[in-house]
PDB file of C-alpha atoms in Angstrom:
ATOM      1  CA  ILE Z   8     -10.719   3.874  12.851  1.00  0.00           C
ATOM      2  CA  PRO Z   9      -9.629   5.126   9.430  1.00  0.00           C
ATOM      3  CA  TRP Z  10      -6.025   4.240   8.667  1.00  0.00           C
ATOM      4  CA  LEU Z  11      -4.982   7.841   8.024  1.00  0.00           C
ATOM      5  CA  VAL Z  12      -6.285   9.069  11.377  1.00  0.00           C
ATOM      6  CA  LEU Z  13      -4.661   6.127  13.166  1.00  0.00           C
ATOM      7  CA  MET Z  14      -1.370   6.763  11.368  1.00  0.00           C
ATOM      8  CA  ILE Z  15      -1.396  10.456  12.322  1.00  0.00           C
ATOM      9  CA  VAL Z  16      -2.223   9.668  15.962  1.00  0.00           C
ATOM     10  CA  VAL Z  17       0.552   7.058  16.217  1.00  0.00           C
ATOM     11  CA  ALA Z  18       3.074   9.345  14.501  1.00  0.00           C
ATOM     12  CA  ALA Z  19       2.132  12.292  16.719  1.00  0.00           C
ATOM     13  CA  ARG Z  20       2.309  10.121  19.832  1.00  0.00           C
ATOM     14  CA  LEU Z  21       5.830   8.973  18.992  1.00  0.00           C
ATOM     15  CA  ASN Z  22       6.788  12.673  18.678  1.00  0.00           C
ATOM     16  CA  TYR Z  23       9.888  12.065  16.533  1.00  0.00           C
ATOM     17  CA  LEU Z  24      10.022   9.593  13.689  1.00  0.00           C
ATOM     18  CA  ASP Z  25      13.163   8.427  12.004  1.00  0.00           C
ATOM     19  CA  LEU Z  26      13.049   6.457   8.774  1.00  0.00           C
ATOM     20  CA  VAL Z  27      12.454   3.152  10.591  1.00  0.00           C
ATOM     21  CA  GLY Z  28       9.676   4.777  12.614  1.00  0.00           C
ATOM     22  CA  ILE Z  29       7.926   5.976   9.470  1.00  0.00           C
ATOM     23  CA  ILE Z  30       8.163   2.515   7.945  1.00  0.00           C
ATOM     24  CA  LEU Z  31       6.744   0.975  11.128  1.00  0.00           C
ATOM     25  CA  VAL Z  32       3.874   3.473  11.361  1.00  0.00           C
ATOM     26  CA  ILE Z  33       2.906   2.989   7.712  1.00  0.00           C
ATOM     27  CA  GLY Z  34       3.316  -0.788   7.978  1.00  0.00           C
ATOM     28  CA  LEU Z  35       1.391  -1.132  11.231  1.00  0.00           C
ATOM     29  CA  THR Z  36      -1.524   0.929   9.987  1.00  0.00           C
ATOM     30  CA  GLY Z  37      -1.646  -0.476   6.457  1.00  0.00           C
ATOM     31  CA  TRP Z  38      -1.443  -4.236   6.889  1.00  0.00           C
ATOM     32  CA  SER Z  39      -5.111  -4.834   7.686  1.00  0.00           C
ATOM     33  CA  VAL Z  40      -6.414  -4.227   4.157  1.00  0.00           C
ATOM     34  CA  THR Z  41      -3.949  -6.682   2.651  1.00  0.00           C
ATOM     35  CA  ALA Z  42      -4.686  -9.213   5.387  1.00  0.00           C
ATOM     36  CA  ARG Z  43      -8.430  -9.065   4.712  1.00  0.00           C
ATOM     37  CA  VAL Z  44      -7.979  -9.481   0.963  1.00  0.00           C
ATOM     38  CA  VAL Z  45      -5.559 -12.401   1.334  1.00  0.00           C
ATOM     39  CA  ARG Z  46      -7.709 -14.063   4.000  1.00  0.00           C
ATOM     40  CA  SER Z  47     -10.815 -13.948   1.828  1.00  0.00           C
ATOM     41  CA  GLN Z  48      -8.884 -15.340  -1.148  1.00  0.00           C
ATOM     42  CA  VAL Z  49      -7.397 -18.185   0.915  1.00  0.00           C
ATOM     43  CA  LEU Z  50     -10.787 -19.048   2.426  1.00  0.00           C
ATOM     44  CA  SER Z  51     -12.265 -19.114  -1.065  1.00  0.00           C
ATOM     45  CA  LEU Z  52      -9.468 -21.311  -2.400  1.00  0.00           C
ATOM     46  CA  LYS Z  53      -9.741 -23.641   0.576  1.00  0.00           C
ATOM     47  CA  GLU Z  54     -13.269 -24.568  -0.497  1.00  0.00           C
ATOM     48  CA  ARG Z  55     -12.416 -25.233  -4.143  1.00  0.00           C
ATOM     49  CA  MET Z  56     -12.747 -28.687  -5.609  1.00  0.00           C
ATOM     50  CA  PHE Z  57      -9.030 -29.227  -6.309  1.00  0.00           C
ATOM     51  CA  VAL Z  58      -8.181 -28.610  -2.634  1.00  0.00           C
ATOM     52  CA  GLU Z  59     -10.980 -30.929  -1.514  1.00  0.00           C
ATOM     53  CA  ARG Z  60      -9.672 -33.631  -3.839  1.00  0.00           C
ATOM     54  CA  GLY Z  61      -6.180 -33.132  -2.467  1.00  0.00           C
ATOM     55  CA  ARG Z  62      -7.521 -33.619   1.060  1.00  0.00           C
ATOM     56  CA  MET Z  63      -9.385 -36.769   0.002  1.00  0.00           C
ATOM     57  CA  ILE Z  64      -6.245 -38.403  -1.366  1.00  0.00           C
ATOM     58  CA  GLY Z  65      -4.382 -37.617   1.858  1.00  0.00           C
ATOM     59  CA  SER Z  66      -2.241 -34.620   0.942  1.00  0.00           C
ATOM     60  CA  SER Z  67      -0.727 -32.808   3.907  1.00  0.00           C
ATOM     61  CA  ASN Z  68      -1.661 -29.241   4.776  1.00  0.00           C
ATOM     62  CA  VAL Z  69       1.846 -28.093   3.826  1.00  0.00           C
ATOM     63  CA  HIS Z  70       1.476 -29.723   0.406  1.00  0.00           C
ATOM     64  CA  LEU Z  71      -1.949 -28.153  -0.132  1.00  0.00           C
ATOM     65  CA  LEU Z  72      -0.661 -24.729   0.884  1.00  0.00           C
ATOM     66  CA  SER Z  73       2.532 -24.862  -1.158  1.00  0.00           C
ATOM     67  CA  ARG Z  74       1.163 -26.535  -4.296  1.00  0.00           C
ATOM     68  CA  HIS Z  75      -2.411 -25.314  -4.547  1.00  0.00           C
ATOM     69  CA  ILE Z  76      -3.385 -22.404  -2.308  1.00  0.00           C
ATOM     70  CA  PHE Z  77      -0.268 -20.190  -2.427  1.00  0.00           C
ATOM     71  CA  PRO Z  78       0.269 -20.403  -6.213  1.00  0.00           C
ATOM     72  CA  ASN Z  79      -3.364 -19.436  -6.775  1.00  0.00           C
ATOM     73  CA  ALA Z  80      -3.279 -16.627  -4.191  1.00  0.00           C
ATOM     74  CA  PHE Z  81       0.120 -15.246  -5.240  1.00  0.00           C
ATOM     75  CA  PRO Z  82      -1.118 -13.060  -8.134  1.00  0.00           C
ATOM     76  CA  LEU Z  83      -3.580 -11.332  -5.829  1.00  0.00           C
ATOM     77  CA  ILE Z  84      -0.935 -10.894  -3.129  1.00  0.00           C
ATOM     78  CA  PHE Z  85       1.540  -9.471  -5.646  1.00  0.00           C
ATOM     79  CA  ALA Z  86      -0.936  -7.044  -7.219  1.00  0.00           C
ATOM     80  CA  ASN Z  87      -2.118  -5.949  -3.786  1.00  0.00           C
ATOM     81  CA  THR Z  88       1.486  -5.328  -2.735  1.00  0.00           C
ATOM     82  CA  ILE Z  89       1.970  -2.990  -5.692  1.00  0.00           C
ATOM     83  CA  LEU Z  90      -1.168  -1.079  -4.695  1.00  0.00           C
ATOM     84  CA  THR Z  91       0.096  -0.936  -1.097  1.00  0.00           C
ATOM     85  CA  VAL Z  92       3.251   0.800  -2.339  1.00  0.00           C
ATOM     86  CA  ALA Z  93       1.074   3.553  -3.806  1.00  0.00           C
ATOM     87  CA  VAL Z  94      -0.790   3.980  -0.519  1.00  0.00           C
ATOM     88  CA  SER Z  95       2.527   4.052   1.357  1.00  0.00           C
ATOM     89  CA  ILE Z  96       3.804   6.861  -0.874  1.00  0.00           C
ATOM     90  CA  LEU Z  97       0.659   8.854  -0.145  1.00  0.00           C
ATOM     91  CA  SER Z  98       0.984   8.098   3.568  1.00  0.00           C
ATOM     92  CA  GLU Z  99       4.576   9.310   3.722  1.00  0.00           C
ATOM     93  CA  SER Z 100       3.628  12.457   1.833  1.00  0.00           C
ATOM     94  CA  VAL Z 101       0.837  13.198   4.295  1.00  0.00           C
ATOM     95  CA  LEU Z 102       3.123  12.595   7.287  1.00  0.00           C
ATOM     96  CA  ALA Z 103       5.818  14.813   5.759  1.00  0.00           C
ATOM     97  CA  PHE Z 104       3.291  17.560   4.994  1.00  0.00           C
ATOM     98  CA  LEU Z 105       2.116  17.470   8.613  1.00  0.00           C
ATOM     99  CA  ASN Z 106       5.756  17.580   9.834  1.00  0.00           C
ATOM    100  CA  LEU Z 107       5.429  14.159  11.467  1.00  0.00           C
ATOM    101  CA  SER Z 108       8.228  12.455   9.541  1.00  0.00           C
ATOM    102  CA  VAL Z 109      12.001  12.657   9.327  1.00  0.00           C
ATOM    103  CA  LYS Z 110      12.995  16.314   9.437  1.00  0.00           C
ATOM    104  CA  SER Z 111      16.375  15.849   7.730  1.00  0.00           C
ATOM    105  CA  ASN Z 112      15.106  13.952   4.675  1.00  0.00           C
ATOM    106  CA  MET Z 113      13.484  15.884   1.869  1.00  0.00           C
ATOM    107  CA  SER Z 114      10.360  14.445   0.291  1.00  0.00           C
ATOM    108  CA  TRP Z 115       7.621  15.782  -1.924  1.00  0.00           C
ATOM    109  CA  GLY Z 116       5.319  16.130   1.061  1.00  0.00           C
ATOM    110  CA  ARG Z 117       7.987  18.127   2.905  1.00  0.00           C
ATOM    111  CA  ILE Z 118       8.531  20.376  -0.154  1.00  0.00           C
ATOM    112  CA  ILE Z 119       4.797  21.112  -0.299  1.00  0.00           C
ATOM    113  CA  ALA Z 120       4.741  21.812   3.458  1.00  0.00           C
ATOM    114  CA  GLU Z 121       7.714  24.191   3.236  1.00  0.00           C
ATOM    115  CA  ALA Z 122       6.180  26.008   0.275  1.00  0.00           C
ATOM    116  CA  TYR Z 123       2.854  26.261   2.085  1.00  0.00           C
ATOM    117  CA  GLN Z 124       4.525  27.616   5.243  1.00  0.00           C
ATOM    118  CA  HIS Z 125       6.334  30.276   3.212  1.00  0.00           C
ATOM    119  CA  ASP Z 126       3.138  31.348   1.386  1.00  0.00           C
ATOM    120  CA  ALA Z 127       4.306  30.185  -2.030  1.00  0.00           C
ATOM    121  CA  LEU Z 128       0.828  30.658  -3.484  1.00  0.00           C
ATOM    122  CA  THR Z 129       0.561  34.301  -2.472  1.00  0.00           C
ATOM    123  CA  ILE Z 130       4.047  35.326  -3.620  1.00  0.00           C
ATOM    124  CA  GLY Z 131       3.709  33.786  -7.067  1.00  0.00           C
ATOM    125  CA  MET Z 132       5.749  30.622  -6.439  1.00  0.00           C
ATOM    126  CA  ALA Z 133       2.908  28.152  -6.932  1.00  0.00           C
ATOM    127  CA  GLU Z 134       5.193  25.745  -8.798  1.00  0.00           C
ATOM    128  CA  TRP Z 135       6.725  24.777  -5.429  1.00  0.00           C
ATOM    129  CA  ILE Z 136       3.348  23.280  -4.518  1.00  0.00           C
ATOM    130  CA  ILE Z 137       2.042  22.217  -7.928  1.00  0.00           C
ATOM    131  CA  ILE Z 138       5.098  20.341  -9.230  1.00  0.00           C
ATOM    132  CA  PRO Z 139       5.661  18.088  -6.169  1.00  0.00           C
ATOM    133  CA  GLY Z 140       1.896  17.557  -5.952  1.00  0.00           C
ATOM    134  CA  LEU Z 141       1.754  16.442  -9.578  1.00  0.00           C
ATOM    135  CA  CYS Z 142       4.794  14.208  -9.039  1.00  0.00           C
ATOM    136  CA  ILE Z 143       2.995  12.477  -6.169  1.00  0.00           C
ATOM    137  CA  VAL Z 144      -0.181  12.127  -8.238  1.00  0.00           C
ATOM    138  CA  PHE Z 145       1.620  10.718 -11.294  1.00  0.00           C
ATOM    139  CA  LEU Z 146       3.774   8.306  -9.275  1.00  0.00           C
ATOM    140  CA  VAL Z 147       0.823   6.974  -7.278  1.00  0.00           C
ATOM    141  CA  PHE Z 148      -1.327   6.773 -10.407  1.00  0.00           C
ATOM    142  CA  GLY Z 149       1.474   4.851 -12.148  1.00  0.00           C
ATOM    143  CA  PHE Z 150       1.624   2.322  -9.316  1.00  0.00           C
ATOM    144  CA  TYR Z 151      -2.166   1.963  -9.384  1.00  0.00           C
ATOM    145  CA  LEU Z 152      -2.129   1.353 -13.137  1.00  0.00           C
ATOM    146  CA  PHE Z 153       0.699  -1.154 -12.737  1.00  0.00           C
ATOM    147  CA  GLY Z 154      -1.176  -2.977  -9.954  1.00  0.00           C
ATOM    148  CA  TYR Z 155      -4.404  -2.962 -11.950  1.00  0.00           C
ATOM    149  CA  ALA Z 156      -2.616  -4.303 -15.049  1.00  0.00           C
ATOM    150  CA  LEU Z 157      -0.946  -7.041 -13.005  1.00  0.00           C
ATOM    151  CA  ASP Z 158      -4.269  -7.984 -11.482  1.00  0.00           C
ATOM    152  CA  GLU Z 159      -5.837  -8.143 -14.930  1.00  0.00           C
ATOM    153  CA  ILE Z 160      -2.983 -10.273 -16.300  1.00  0.00           C
ATOM    154  CA  LEU Z 161      -2.594 -12.601 -13.324  1.00  0.00           C
ATOM    155  CA  ASN Z 162      -6.210 -12.947 -12.164  1.00  0.00           C
ATOM    156  CA  PRO Z 163      -7.850 -15.767 -14.119  1.00  0.00           C
ATOM    157  CA  ARG Z 164     -11.376 -14.414 -13.569  1.00  0.00           C
ATOM    158  CA  LEU Z 165     -10.458 -11.087 -15.162  1.00  0.00           C
ATOM    159  CA  ARG Z 166      -8.655 -12.784 -18.073  1.00  0.00           C
ATOM    160  CA  ARG Z 167     -11.831 -14.547 -19.210  1.00  0.00           C
ATOM    161  CA  ARG Z 168     -13.624 -11.262 -19.980  1.00  0.00           C
TER     162      ARG Z 168
END
């Protein structure tokens, strides 16, 4: 099931979402991508020569995790977290636009929804849709660029190029 559809179904099922509910819905539907990326990285690191050598000399699993696997997986985890923030911003905007989020809090998605409901495009008030939309685009794009730059800086395979 696509994460957006699942998020909308869960949010609609809960009927009313407060701030904690929104965080839970976004968190519960968005963790799987990060988990898959981290799992594949850890499985790859587990098979590397330096981990095998650590096992051969009798290092404990805790030592291997804390000294070898986690430090090598941390850059990927950190960069992926930054990208997850961008997806979370988009998710909240979609929920707010669909009136499935906190009614009392104003967000860019809610501003676009209100403008759309009051026919802002037809009465010549398009800036009430365009400006919040551009703010969402620029903020999300900024987080993506930041995550991409971090990945390029921290990922040793990308540094070699």
